[in-house]
Amino acid sequence: MTEHPKRVLVCTDCLSEGINLQEYFDAVMHYDLSWNPTRHEQRDGRVDRFGQPRDKVRVLTFYGLDNQIDGIVLDVLLRKHKKIRSSTGISVPVPGNTDMVIEAIFEGLLLKESAGSRQLSFDFPHELREARAATGSGVDVARFVQEAFKIHGAVITRKNKHLTFDITELPRSLKDAIAIGDGSQFKASFDLPVDEGVLYLNRTHPVVECLANYVMNASLDPMVDAAARRCGVIRTHQVTRRTTVLLVRFRYHIITIRRDTETPLLAEECRLLAFRGPPEKAEWLNEEESEKLLFIEPDANINPDQAASFVAKINNDFGFLKEKLEEVAGERAEAVLQAHRRVRTAARQKGMRYRVEPHLPPDVLGIYIYLPAV
């Protein structure tokens, strides 16, 4: 491609970081609008960087004049971002409280009647919160990456804004999977902006994905002494009764019906369910209480045989939990259906009907038991 005098490169954000294109290109066209203004800057930076032979680099952004969403994103998150940066010299990658910003945008602009435009009533913040809860936040990513690397033998040190990961002692299979740098160390950060040569590790970065796949696959392999386990028992002062956490995978068939033709789509999600006491007298916790249990640290040792006995009791009495799991599967299927309808309605898609069927029984991927410390 570089041998031709006129050339166009079409790509996704896979080329927004760590790629040098200044020798071959002098313009960038954004044909989408990202909610994160820094994402646009990262794309621009592939071309507008040291070594660019041309005096001027053109940056064009496409958006629809008849698309209210495009107009609002462009105005609030791009133009104002650039205005702040030019006035103060400070780059603001994302709003401090994204939910509040989005709610203000949609309540103050989208839901406000304007001449010649249709009202749009779509609970976008709700859908955004659901998606964010399902995929995890940047804090979750940072915690997982650092803990997973340390458990597998990496040494992590902080200098200024970035971290240095020494991966010399990582298992060979994990080191080969992430395939980064010279195989001994690399620099990374979980916050933008980053310096040259420093990786920005977000949820979809190849290093994070490879690390997550390795941890998960190792936990499912009975021949490997994995760092992550599908079951475990600890003693802690933060519970007063035996408490059990279940990691459950729910699967659904989202069935689209158009002109009497049914098209199924398989969807799945993982959720935490927790209860106090024995399975036959389970007192179920809400979602917030269940997630807090994940951060509890052990306060006392437990005999391995005793730990195995407690897990065996849950397995043996699992029949008492079946009804609750199937009830939650039905509730989640209905929630998926309602969310699906809201999105389709907002997109004004007509002529289709939907139903969501849970695939029973749900899969229990992990059992974790918390015992009161004496």
Coordinates of C-alpha atoms in Angstrom, one line a residue:
M1 CA 0.0 0.0 0.0
T2 CA 2.8 2.4 0.8
E3 CA 4.1 2.2 -2.7
H4 CA 1.1 4.0 -4.1
P5 CA 1.0 7.9 -4.1
K6 CA -2.7 7.9 -3.0
R7 CA -3.8 5.5 -0.3
V8 CA -6.6 5.0 2.2
L9 CA -6.5 2.8 5.3
V10 CA -9.8 1.8 6.8
C11 CA -9.6 0.3 10.3
T12 CA -11.2 -0.1 13.7
D13 CA -9.7 1.1 17.0
C14 CA -7.2 -1.7 16.8
L15 CA -4.9 0.9 15.2
S16 CA -5.6 3.7 17.7
E17 CA -2.6 2.9 20.0
G18 CA 1.0 2.1 19.4
I19 CA 1.0 2.3 15.6
N20 CA 3.1 4.9 13.6
L21 CA 1.4 6.0 10.4
Q22 CA 2.9 9.5 10.1
E23 CA 5.2 8.6 7.2
Y24 CA 2.3 7.4 5.0
F25 CA -0.7 9.5 5.9
D26 CA -1.6 13.1 6.6
A27 CA -5.3 13.0 7.4
V28 CA -7.7 11.2 9.7
M29 CA -11.4 10.7 9.2
H30 CA -13.6 9.7 12.2
Y31 CA -16.7 8.0 10.8
D32 CA -18.1 7.3 14.3
L33 CA -18.4 9.3 17.5
S34 CA -16.9 7.9 20.7
W35 CA -18.2 8.7 24.1
N36 CA -14.6 9.1 25.1
P37 CA -12.9 12.1 23.5
T38 CA -9.5 10.7 24.2
R39 CA -10.3 7.9 21.8
H40 CA -10.4 10.4 19.0
E41 CA -7.1 11.9 20.1
Q42 CA -5.5 8.5 20.1
R43 CA -6.5 8.0 16.5
D44 CA -5.3 11.4 15.5
G45 CA -2.0 10.7 17.2
R46 CA -1.2 7.9 14.9
V47 CA -0.7 10.4 12.1
D48 CA -0.2 13.8 13.9
R49 CA 3.0 12.8 15.6
F50 CA 6.8 13.4 15.7
G51 CA 8.2 12.6 12.2
Q52 CA 5.2 13.8 10.2
P53 CA 6.8 15.5 7.2
R54 CA 3.8 17.7 6.3
D55 CA 3.1 21.0 8.0
K56 CA -0.6 20.3 8.4
V57 CA -2.6 17.3 9.3
R58 CA -6.3 17.3 8.5
V59 CA -8.8 15.7 10.9
L60 CA -12.5 15.3 9.8
T61 CA -15.3 14.0 11.9
F62 CA -18.6 12.7 10.4
Y63 CA -21.8 13.1 12.2
G64 CA -25.5 13.2 11.1
L65 CA -27.3 16.5 11.2
D66 CA -30.6 14.6 11.5
N67 CA -29.2 12.4 14.2
Q68 CA -29.8 13.9 17.6
I69 CA -27.5 11.5 19.4
D70 CA -24.5 12.4 17.1
G71 CA -25.1 16.1 17.6
I72 CA -25.1 15.8 21.3
V73 CA -22.1 13.6 21.6
L74 CA -20.2 15.9 19.3
D75 CA -21.2 19.0 21.2
V76 CA -20.8 17.9 24.7
L77 CA -17.9 15.4 24.6
L78 CA -15.8 16.6 21.8
R79 CA -16.1 20.4 21.3
K80 CA -16.3 21.2 25.0
H81 CA -13.4 18.8 25.6
K82 CA -11.2 20.6 23.1
K83 CA -12.3 24.0 24.5
I84 CA -11.3 23.0 28.0
R85 CA -7.9 21.7 26.8
S86 CA -7.2 24.9 24.7
S87 CA -8.1 27.2 27.6
T88 CA -6.4 25.4 30.5
G89 CA -3.9 23.1 28.8
I90 CA -5.5 20.2 30.6
S91 CA -6.9 17.2 28.8
V92 CA -10.1 15.7 30.3
P93 CA -10.4 12.2 28.9
V94 CA -13.8 11.3 30.3
P95 CA -16.3 13.0 32.6
G96 CA -15.8 12.6 36.3
N97 CA -19.3 11.2 36.8
T98 CA -20.4 9.7 33.5
D99 CA -23.9 8.8 34.6
M100 CA -24.7 12.3 35.8
V101 CA -23.4 13.8 32.6
I102 CA -25.4 11.4 30.4
E103 CA -28.6 11.9 32.4
A104 CA -28.2 15.7 32.1
I105 CA -27.6 15.4 28.4
F106 CA -30.7 13.3 27.8
E107 CA -33.0 15.2 30.2
G108 CA -31.9 18.7 29.2
L109 CA -31.5 18.2 25.5
L110 CA -33.1 15.0 24.1
L111 CA -36.3 15.2 26.1
K112 CA -36.7 18.9 25.4
E113 CA -39.0 19.8 22.5
S114 CA -37.3 21.7 19.7
A115 CA -38.7 22.9 16.4
G116 CA -38.7 20.4 13.7
S117 CA -37.4 17.5 15.8
R118 CA -39.1 14.4 17.3
Q119 CA -38.9 13.7 21.0
L120 CA -36.8 10.7 21.9
S121 CA -37.7 9.0 25.2
F122 CA -35.2 6.2 25.8
D123 CA -33.8 5.4 29.2
F124 CA -30.2 5.3 27.9
P125 CA -28.5 5.8 31.3
H126 CA -30.3 2.7 32.6
E127 CA -29.0 0.6 29.7
L128 CA -25.6 2.1 30.1
R129 CA -25.4 1.2 33.8
E130 CA -26.5 -2.4 33.0
A131 CA -23.8 -2.7 30.3
R132 CA -21.2 -1.3 32.6
A133 CA -22.2 -3.6 35.4
A134 CA -21.9 -6.6 33.1
T135 CA -18.5 -5.7 31.6
G136 CA -16.8 -4.2 34.7
S137 CA -15.2 -0.8 35.3
G138 CA -11.6 0.4 34.9
V139 CA -11.1 -0.1 38.6
D140 CA -12.1 -3.8 38.2
V141 CA -9.7 -4.2 35.3
A142 CA -6.7 -2.6 37.3
R143 CA -7.4 -4.8 40.3
F144 CA -7.7 -8.0 38.3
V145 CA -4.6 -7.4 36.1
Q146 CA -2.3 -6.5 39.1
E147 CA -3.5 -9.4 41.3
A148 CA -3.4 -12.0 38.5
F149 CA 0.1 -11.0 37.4
K150 CA 1.4 -11.0 41.0
I151 CA -0.1 -14.4 41.8
H152 CA 1.7 -15.8 38.7
G153 CA 5.1 -14.5 39.7
A154 CA 5.3 -11.0 38.2
V155 CA 6.9 -8.1 40.1
I156 CA 5.1 -4.8 39.7
T157 CA 6.6 -1.4 40.6
R158 CA 5.2 2.1 40.2
K159 CA 7.1 5.0 38.8
N160 CA 5.3 8.3 38.2
K161 CA 2.1 7.7 36.4
H162 CA 2.8 4.2 35.1
L163 CA 3.6 0.7 36.3
T164 CA 6.4 -1.5 35.3
F165 CA 5.6 -5.2 35.0
D166 CA 8.5 -7.6 35.4
I167 CA 7.2 -10.9 33.8
T168 CA 10.5 -12.8 33.9
E169 CA 9.1 -15.4 36.3
L170 CA 5.7 -15.9 34.6
P171 CA 4.8 -19.4 33.5
R172 CA 6.1 -20.0 30.0
S173 CA 2.5 -20.6 28.6
L174 CA 1.3 -17.3 30.0
K175 CA 4.3 -15.3 28.8
D176 CA 3.9 -16.8 25.3
A177 CA 0.2 -15.9 25.3
I178 CA 0.6 -12.2 26.1
A179 CA 3.7 -12.0 23.7
I180 CA 4.7 -8.5 24.6
G181 CA 8.0 -6.6 24.6
D182 CA 11.2 -8.5 25.0
G183 CA 9.5 -11.1 27.3
S184 CA 11.0 -9.7 30.5
Q185 CA 9.1 -6.4 31.3
F186 CA 6.7 -3.8 29.9
K187 CA 5.3 -0.5 31.1
A188 CA 1.5 0.1 31.4
S189 CA -1.1 2.4 32.9
F190 CA -4.8 2.0 33.5
D191 CA -5.5 5.8 33.0
L192 CA -5.2 8.1 30.0
P193 CA -3.3 9.8 28.7
V194 CA -0.2 7.6 28.5
D195 CA 3.4 8.4 27.5
E196 CA 5.1 6.9 24.4
G197 CA 6.0 3.3 25.0
V198 CA 3.4 2.8 27.8
L199 CA 0.5 0.5 27.2
Y200 CA -3.0 1.7 28.1
L201 CA -4.6 -1.4 29.6
N202 CA -8.4 -1.4 29.2
R203 CA -10.8 -4.3 29.4
T204 CA -10.4 -5.2 25.7
H205 CA -6.6 -4.8 25.5
P206 CA -5.0 -8.1 24.2
V207 CA -2.9 -8.3 27.3
V208 CA -5.9 -8.2 29.6
E209 CA -7.9 -10.6 27.4
C210 CA -5.0 -13.1 27.2
L211 CA -4.5 -12.9 31.0
A212 CA -8.2 -13.4 31.6
N213 CA -8.4 -16.4 29.2
Y214 CA -5.3 -18.0 30.9
V215 CA -6.7 -17.6 34.4
M216 CA -10.1 -19.0 33.4
N217 CA -8.8 -21.9 31.3
A218 CA -6.3 -22.9 34.0
S219 CA -9.1 -22.9 36.6
L220 CA -11.1 -25.4 34.5
D221 CA -8.1 -27.7 33.9
P222 CA -7.9 -30.5 36.5
M223 CA -4.3 -31.2 35.7
V224 CA -3.1 -27.6 36.4
D225 CA -2.5 -26.2 39.9
A226 CA -4.3 -23.0 39.0
A227 CA -4.3 -19.7 40.9
A228 CA -8.0 -19.3 40.4
R229 CA -10.3 -22.0 41.8
R230 CA -13.8 -23.0 41.1
C231 CA -14.4 -23.6 44.8
G232 CA -13.0 -22.4 48.0
V233 CA -13.5 -21.9 51.7
I234 CA -12.2 -19.2 54.1
R235 CA -12.7 -18.1 57.6
T236 CA -13.3 -14.4 58.2
H237 CA -14.5 -12.1 61.0
Q238 CA -16.7 -10.3 58.4
V239 CA -19.5 -12.9 58.5
T240 CA -21.4 -14.1 61.5
R241 CA -23.0 -17.1 59.8
R242 CA -21.9 -19.5 57.1
T243 CA -22.3 -17.6 53.8
T244 CA -22.1 -19.2 50.3
V245 CA -21.5 -17.4 47.0
L246 CA -22.4 -19.1 43.7
L247 CA -21.0 -17.9 40.4
V248 CA -23.8 -18.8 38.0
R249 CA -23.9 -18.6 34.2
F250 CA -27.4 -18.0 32.7
R251 CA -28.1 -18.7 29.1
Y252 CA -31.0 -17.4 27.0
H253 CA -32.5 -17.8 23.6
I254 CA -33.5 -14.4 22.2
I255 CA -36.0 -15.4 19.5
T256 CA -36.9 -12.8 16.8
I257 CA -40.1 -13.4 15.0
R258 CA -40.6 -11.8 11.6
R259 CA -43.3 -12.9 9.2
D260 CA -43.8 -16.1 11.2
T261 CA -40.1 -16.9 10.8
E262 CA -38.2 -17.4 14.1
T263 CA -34.5 -16.6 14.4
P264 CA -32.8 -17.6 17.6
L265 CA -29.9 -15.8 19.2
L266 CA -27.9 -17.3 22.1
A267 CA -27.0 -14.9 24.9
E268 CA -25.4 -15.5 28.2
E269 CA -24.3 -13.7 31.4
C270 CA -22.7 -14.5 34.7
R271 CA -24.1 -13.3 38.0
L272 CA -23.4 -13.8 41.7
L273 CA -26.0 -15.3 44.0
A274 CA -25.3 -15.6 47.7
F275 CA -27.1 -17.0 50.7
R276 CA -26.7 -17.5 54.4
G277 CA -27.1 -20.8 56.2
P278 CA -27.6 -24.3 54.8
P279 CA -29.1 -24.8 51.4
E280 CA -32.4 -26.1 52.8
K281 CA -32.9 -22.9 54.9
A282 CA -31.1 -20.5 52.5
E283 CA -31.5 -16.7 53.3
W284 CA -30.7 -15.1 50.0
L285 CA -28.7 -11.8 49.8
N286 CA -29.3 -9.0 47.4
E287 CA -26.9 -8.3 44.6
E288 CA -25.0 -5.5 46.4
E289 CA -24.4 -7.7 49.5
S290 CA -23.2 -10.6 47.2
E291 CA -20.6 -8.5 45.4
K292 CA -19.2 -7.1 48.7
L293 CA -18.3 -10.7 49.7
L294 CA -15.7 -10.8 46.9
F295 CA -13.5 -8.3 48.7
I296 CA -13.3 -10.2 52.0
E297 CA -9.9 -11.4 53.1
P298 CA -9.4 -14.5 55.2
D299 CA -8.6 -14.0 58.9
A300 CA -7.9 -17.6 60.0
N301 CA -6.6 -20.9 58.5
I302 CA -8.9 -23.8 57.8
N303 CA -8.1 -27.5 57.6
P304 CA -8.2 -28.7 53.9
D305 CA -10.3 -31.7 54.8
Q306 CA -12.8 -29.5 56.6
A307 CA -13.0 -27.1 53.7
A308 CA -13.6 -30.0 51.3
S309 CA -16.4 -31.2 53.6
F310 CA -18.2 -27.9 53.5
V311 CA -18.1 -27.8 49.7
A312 CA -19.3 -31.4 49.5
K313 CA -22.3 -30.4 51.7
I314 CA -23.3 -27.7 49.2
N315 CA -23.0 -30.2 46.3
N316 CA -25.0 -32.9 48.1
D317 CA -27.8 -30.5 49.1
F318 CA -27.9 -28.6 45.8
G319 CA -31.4 -29.8 45.0
F320 CA -32.7 -27.3 47.6
L321 CA -31.2 -24.4 45.5
K322 CA -32.5 -25.5 42.1
E323 CA -35.9 -23.7 42.5
K324 CA -34.2 -20.4 43.3
L325 CA -31.8 -20.6 40.5
E326 CA -34.5 -21.3 37.9
E327 CA -36.6 -18.5 39.4
V328 CA -33.7 -16.0 38.9
A329 CA -33.2 -17.4 35.4
G330 CA -36.8 -16.5 34.6
E331 CA -36.5 -13.0 36.1
R332 CA -33.3 -12.4 34.2
A333 CA -34.9 -13.6 30.9
E334 CA -37.7 -11.1 31.4
A335 CA -35.2 -8.3 32.1
V336 CA -33.3 -9.2 29.0
L337 CA -36.6 -9.2 27.0
Q338 CA -37.6 -5.7 28.3
A339 CA -34.1 -4.3 27.6
H340 CA -34.2 -5.7 24.1
R341 CA -37.6 -4.2 23.5
R342 CA -36.5 -0.8 24.8
V343 CA -33.5 -0.7 22.4
R344 CA -35.5 -1.9 19.4
T345 CA -38.3 0.6 20.1
A346 CA -35.8 3.5 20.4
A347 CA -34.3 2.4 17.1
R348 CA -37.9 2.5 15.7
Q349 CA -37.6 -1.0 14.3
K350 CA -41.1 -2.4 13.4
G351 CA -42.5 -5.6 12.1
M352 CA -40.8 -7.8 14.6
R353 CA -41.7 -9.6 17.8
Y354 CA -39.5 -11.1 20.4
R355 CA -39.4 -13.6 23.2
V356 CA -36.7 -14.7 25.5
E357 CA -36.5 -18.3 26.8
P358 CA -34.0 -19.3 29.6
H359 CA -31.9 -22.3 29.0
L360 CA -32.3 -24.5 32.1
P361 CA -30.7 -25.5 34.4
P362 CA -28.2 -22.7 34.8
D363 CA -24.5 -23.6 35.0
V364 CA -22.9 -23.2 38.4
L365 CA -19.2 -22.3 37.7
G366 CA -18.0 -21.6 41.2
I367 CA -18.9 -22.3 44.9
Y368 CA -17.2 -20.1 47.5
I369 CA -17.9 -20.5 51.2
Y370 CA -17.2 -17.9 54.0
L371 CA -17.1 -19.3 57.6
P372 CA -17.1 -17.1 60.7
A373 CA -13.6 -16.9 62.3
V374 CA -13.5 -18.2 65.9

